Tab-separated table of C-alpha atoms in Angstrom:
chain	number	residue	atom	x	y	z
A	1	UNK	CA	99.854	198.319	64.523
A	2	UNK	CA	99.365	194.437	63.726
A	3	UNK	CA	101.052	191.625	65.530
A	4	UNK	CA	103.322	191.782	63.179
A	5	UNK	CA	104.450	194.906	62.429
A	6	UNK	CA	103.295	195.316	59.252
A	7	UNK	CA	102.373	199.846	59.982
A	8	UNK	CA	105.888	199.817	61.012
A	9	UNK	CA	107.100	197.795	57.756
A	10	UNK	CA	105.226	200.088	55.091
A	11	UNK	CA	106.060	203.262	56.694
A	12	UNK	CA	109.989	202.216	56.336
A	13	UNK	CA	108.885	201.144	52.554
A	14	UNK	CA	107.372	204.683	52.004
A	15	UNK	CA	110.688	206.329	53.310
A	16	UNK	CA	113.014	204.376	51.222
A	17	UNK	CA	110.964	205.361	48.731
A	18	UNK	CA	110.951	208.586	49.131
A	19	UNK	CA	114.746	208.631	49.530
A	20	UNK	CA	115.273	206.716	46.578
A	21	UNK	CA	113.148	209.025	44.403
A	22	UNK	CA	114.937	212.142	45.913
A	23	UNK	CA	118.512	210.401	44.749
A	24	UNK	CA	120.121	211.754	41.591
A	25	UNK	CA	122.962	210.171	39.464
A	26	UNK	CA	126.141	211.862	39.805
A	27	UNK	CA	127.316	212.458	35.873
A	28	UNK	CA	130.968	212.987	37.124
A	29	UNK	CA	131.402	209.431	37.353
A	30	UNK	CA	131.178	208.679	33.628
A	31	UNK	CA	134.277	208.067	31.427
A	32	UNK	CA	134.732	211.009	29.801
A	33	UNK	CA	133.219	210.412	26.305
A	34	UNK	CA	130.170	209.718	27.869
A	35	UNK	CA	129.916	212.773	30.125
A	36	UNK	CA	131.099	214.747	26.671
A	37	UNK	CA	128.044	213.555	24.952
A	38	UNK	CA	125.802	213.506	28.016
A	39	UNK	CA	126.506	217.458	28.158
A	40	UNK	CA	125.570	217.792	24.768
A	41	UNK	CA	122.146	216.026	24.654
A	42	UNK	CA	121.629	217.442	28.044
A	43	UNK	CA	121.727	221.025	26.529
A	44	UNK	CA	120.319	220.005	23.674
A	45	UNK	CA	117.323	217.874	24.581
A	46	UNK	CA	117.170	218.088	28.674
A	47	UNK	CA	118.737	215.996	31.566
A	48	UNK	CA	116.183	213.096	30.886
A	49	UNK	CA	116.813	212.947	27.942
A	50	UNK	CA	120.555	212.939	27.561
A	51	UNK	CA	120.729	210.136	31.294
A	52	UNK	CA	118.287	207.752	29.102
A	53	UNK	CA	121.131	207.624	26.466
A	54	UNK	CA	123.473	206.736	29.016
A	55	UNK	CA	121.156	204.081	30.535
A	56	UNK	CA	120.598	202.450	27.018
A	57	UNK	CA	124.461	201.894	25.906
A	58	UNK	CA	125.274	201.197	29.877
A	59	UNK	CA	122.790	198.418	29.810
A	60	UNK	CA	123.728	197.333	26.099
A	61	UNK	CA	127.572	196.979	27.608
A	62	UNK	CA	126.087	194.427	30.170
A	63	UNK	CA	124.025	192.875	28.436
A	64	UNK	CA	125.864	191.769	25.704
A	65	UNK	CA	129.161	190.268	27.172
A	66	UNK	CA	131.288	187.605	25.591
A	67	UNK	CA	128.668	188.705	22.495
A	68	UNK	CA	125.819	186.909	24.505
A	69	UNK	CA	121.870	187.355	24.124
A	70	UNK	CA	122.391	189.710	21.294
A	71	UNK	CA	119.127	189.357	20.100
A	72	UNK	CA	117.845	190.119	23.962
A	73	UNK	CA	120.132	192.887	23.871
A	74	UNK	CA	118.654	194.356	20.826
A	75	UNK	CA	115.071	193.645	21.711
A	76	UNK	CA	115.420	195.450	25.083
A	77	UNK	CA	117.362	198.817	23.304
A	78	UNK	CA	114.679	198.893	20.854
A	79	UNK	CA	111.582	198.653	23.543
A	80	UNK	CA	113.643	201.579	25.498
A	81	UNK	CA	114.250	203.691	22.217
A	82	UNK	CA	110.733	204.010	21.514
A	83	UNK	CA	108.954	204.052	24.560
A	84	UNK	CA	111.224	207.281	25.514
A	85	UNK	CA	111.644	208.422	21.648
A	86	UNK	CA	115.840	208.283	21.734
A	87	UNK	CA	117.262	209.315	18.390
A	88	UNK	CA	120.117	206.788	18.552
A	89	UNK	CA	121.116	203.803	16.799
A	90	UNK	CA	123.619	200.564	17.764
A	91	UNK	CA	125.420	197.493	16.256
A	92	UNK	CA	126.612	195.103	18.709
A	93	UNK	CA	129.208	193.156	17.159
A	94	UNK	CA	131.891	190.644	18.322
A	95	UNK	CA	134.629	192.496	19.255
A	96	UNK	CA	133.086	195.807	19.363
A	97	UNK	CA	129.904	198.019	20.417
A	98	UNK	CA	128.849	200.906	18.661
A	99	UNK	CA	126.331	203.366	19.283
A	100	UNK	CA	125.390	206.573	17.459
A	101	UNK	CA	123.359	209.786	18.669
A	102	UNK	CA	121.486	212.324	16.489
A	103	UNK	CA	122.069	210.421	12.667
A	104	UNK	CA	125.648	209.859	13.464
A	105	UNK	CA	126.283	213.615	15.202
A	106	UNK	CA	128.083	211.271	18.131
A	107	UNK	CA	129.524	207.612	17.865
A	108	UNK	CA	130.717	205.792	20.812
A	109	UNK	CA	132.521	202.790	20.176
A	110	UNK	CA	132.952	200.422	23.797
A	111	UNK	CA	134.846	196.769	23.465
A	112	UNK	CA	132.787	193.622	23.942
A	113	UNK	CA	133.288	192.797	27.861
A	114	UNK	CA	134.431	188.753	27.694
A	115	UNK	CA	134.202	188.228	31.472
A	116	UNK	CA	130.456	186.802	31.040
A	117	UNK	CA	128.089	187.325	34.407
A	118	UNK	CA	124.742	186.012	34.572
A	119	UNK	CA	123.599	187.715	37.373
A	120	UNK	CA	124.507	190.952	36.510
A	121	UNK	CA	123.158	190.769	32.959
A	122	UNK	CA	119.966	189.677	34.538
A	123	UNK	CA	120.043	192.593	37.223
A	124	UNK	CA	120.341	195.297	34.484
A	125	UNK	CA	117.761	193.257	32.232
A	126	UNK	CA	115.293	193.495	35.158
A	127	UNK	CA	116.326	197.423	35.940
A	128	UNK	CA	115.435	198.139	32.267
A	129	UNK	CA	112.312	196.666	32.375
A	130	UNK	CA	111.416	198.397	35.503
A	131	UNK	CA	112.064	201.985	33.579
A	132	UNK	CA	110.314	201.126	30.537
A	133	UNK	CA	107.233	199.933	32.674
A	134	UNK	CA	107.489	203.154	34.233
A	135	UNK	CA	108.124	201.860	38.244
A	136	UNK	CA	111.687	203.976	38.664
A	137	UNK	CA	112.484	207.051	37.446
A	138	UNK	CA	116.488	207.271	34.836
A	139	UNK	CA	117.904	208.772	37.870
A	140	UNK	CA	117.130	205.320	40.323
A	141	UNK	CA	117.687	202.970	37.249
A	142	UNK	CA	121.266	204.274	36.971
A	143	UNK	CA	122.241	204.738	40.976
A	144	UNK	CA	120.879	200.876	40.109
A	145	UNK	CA	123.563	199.643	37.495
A	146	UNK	CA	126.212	201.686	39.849
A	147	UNK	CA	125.503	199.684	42.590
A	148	UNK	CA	124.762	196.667	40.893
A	149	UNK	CA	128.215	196.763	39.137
A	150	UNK	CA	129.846	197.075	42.648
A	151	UNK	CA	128.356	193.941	44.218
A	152	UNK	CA	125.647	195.730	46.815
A	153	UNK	CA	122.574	193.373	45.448
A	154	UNK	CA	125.123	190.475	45.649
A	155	UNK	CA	125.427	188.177	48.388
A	156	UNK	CA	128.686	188.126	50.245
A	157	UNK	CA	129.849	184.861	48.901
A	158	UNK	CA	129.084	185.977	45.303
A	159	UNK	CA	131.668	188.915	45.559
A	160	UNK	CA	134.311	186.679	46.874
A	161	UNK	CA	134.084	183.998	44.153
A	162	UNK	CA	133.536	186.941	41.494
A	163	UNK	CA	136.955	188.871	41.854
A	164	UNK	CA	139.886	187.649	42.978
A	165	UNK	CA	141.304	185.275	44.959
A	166	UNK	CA	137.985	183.692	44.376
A	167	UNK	CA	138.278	183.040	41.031
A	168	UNK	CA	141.283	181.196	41.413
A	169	UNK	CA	138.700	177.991	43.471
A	170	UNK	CA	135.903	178.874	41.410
A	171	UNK	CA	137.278	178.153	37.764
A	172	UNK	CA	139.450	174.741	38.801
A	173	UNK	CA	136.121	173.619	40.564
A	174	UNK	CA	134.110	174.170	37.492
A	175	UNK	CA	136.579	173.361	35.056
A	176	UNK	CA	136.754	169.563	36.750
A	177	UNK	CA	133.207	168.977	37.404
A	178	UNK	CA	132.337	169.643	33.727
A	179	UNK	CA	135.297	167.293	32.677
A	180	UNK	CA	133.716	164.452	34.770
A	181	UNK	CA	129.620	165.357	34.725
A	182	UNK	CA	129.352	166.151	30.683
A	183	UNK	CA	132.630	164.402	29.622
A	184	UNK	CA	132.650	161.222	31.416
A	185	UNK	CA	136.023	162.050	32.655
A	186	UNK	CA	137.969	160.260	35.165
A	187	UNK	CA	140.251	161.844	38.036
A	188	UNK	CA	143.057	162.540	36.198
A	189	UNK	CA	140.584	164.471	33.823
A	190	UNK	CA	139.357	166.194	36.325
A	191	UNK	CA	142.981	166.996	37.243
A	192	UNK	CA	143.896	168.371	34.013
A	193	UNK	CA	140.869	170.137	33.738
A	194	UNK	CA	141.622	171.859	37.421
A	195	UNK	CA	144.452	172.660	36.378
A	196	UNK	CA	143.873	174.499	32.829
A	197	UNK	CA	141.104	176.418	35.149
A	198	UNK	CA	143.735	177.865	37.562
A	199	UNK	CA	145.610	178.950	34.345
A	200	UNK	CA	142.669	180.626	33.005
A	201	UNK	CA	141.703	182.419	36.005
């Protein structure tokens, strides 16, 4: 062992590892649609199969909130449909998300999330390209998103200003900022602005 530890440091990298490759995805915590058509395509097609459909709309759902980087969205979809062959198809609209399975056999329709988060949508863009590059295995990529969506790669003081109360400093602190740095506002601005943020959070 080095001076610094560094035997000690890969063998704890080679046992997460291995403990991350030996996790699976527990199905029973999908909404029930999606555990409908997961048991279909799962019979139909095989486990991998049927979890990479579940990866591709639960990424489009992050990806595309408050109808953001829809042409990122799309791009990303596409490069996972054909590197794994998914027979599936998707129109990510304002208000609403569609995607359909097997020429229209299943349709499952999810609302546009408007509560926009760049650092998840950049978490799931990066877990995505991880699978299609072939580095994690569907099972990982998904215990991923679920622990993503629940704040474990976050730091502490991201969770607190990303739920509430902390939304309730956050948006009156941005909302006057942006009234006086791109706006030219005074302090009363800034005021008004806090206080229209407090509303809106």
């Amino acid at each position: 062992m080095d001076s610094f530890g560094g035997e000690k440091t890969q063998t704890a990298a080679v046992n997460r590892a291995v403990t991350l490759s030996e996790r699976k995805f527990d199905v029973d915590t999908l909404p029930a649609d999606m555990r409908r058509v997961y048991g279909h395509l799962a019979e139909k097609f095989g486990e991998e199969y049927a979890l990479l459909f579940i990866f591709t709309m639960r990424t489009a759902v992050e990806l595309h909130r408050a109808w953001n980087m829809t042409l990122l969205t799309s791009n990303i979809l596409q490069q996972i449909k054909d590197k794994f062959g998914l027979r599936m198809t998707w129109n990510l609209g304002v208000v609403r998300l569609k995607f359909r399975v097997e020429d229209g056999g299943y349709e499952l329709h999810r609302k546009v999330p408007y509560d926009y988060d760049s650092e998840y949508q950049d978490i799931y863009y990066r877990i995505a390209l991880a699978l299609i590059a072939g580095k994690i295995t569907v099972h990982e990529a998904l215990i991923y998103q679920t622990e993503s969506k629940h704040g474990v790669h976050t730091a502490v003081g991201g969770r607190i200003l990303r739920n509430f109360p902390g939304r309730l400093v956050l948006y009156p602190l941005q909302a006057s900022m942006c009234a006086i740095i791109f706006f030219s506002g005074k302090w009363i601005d800034a005021a008004v602005a806090a206080i229209c943020g407090l509303v809106a959070g």
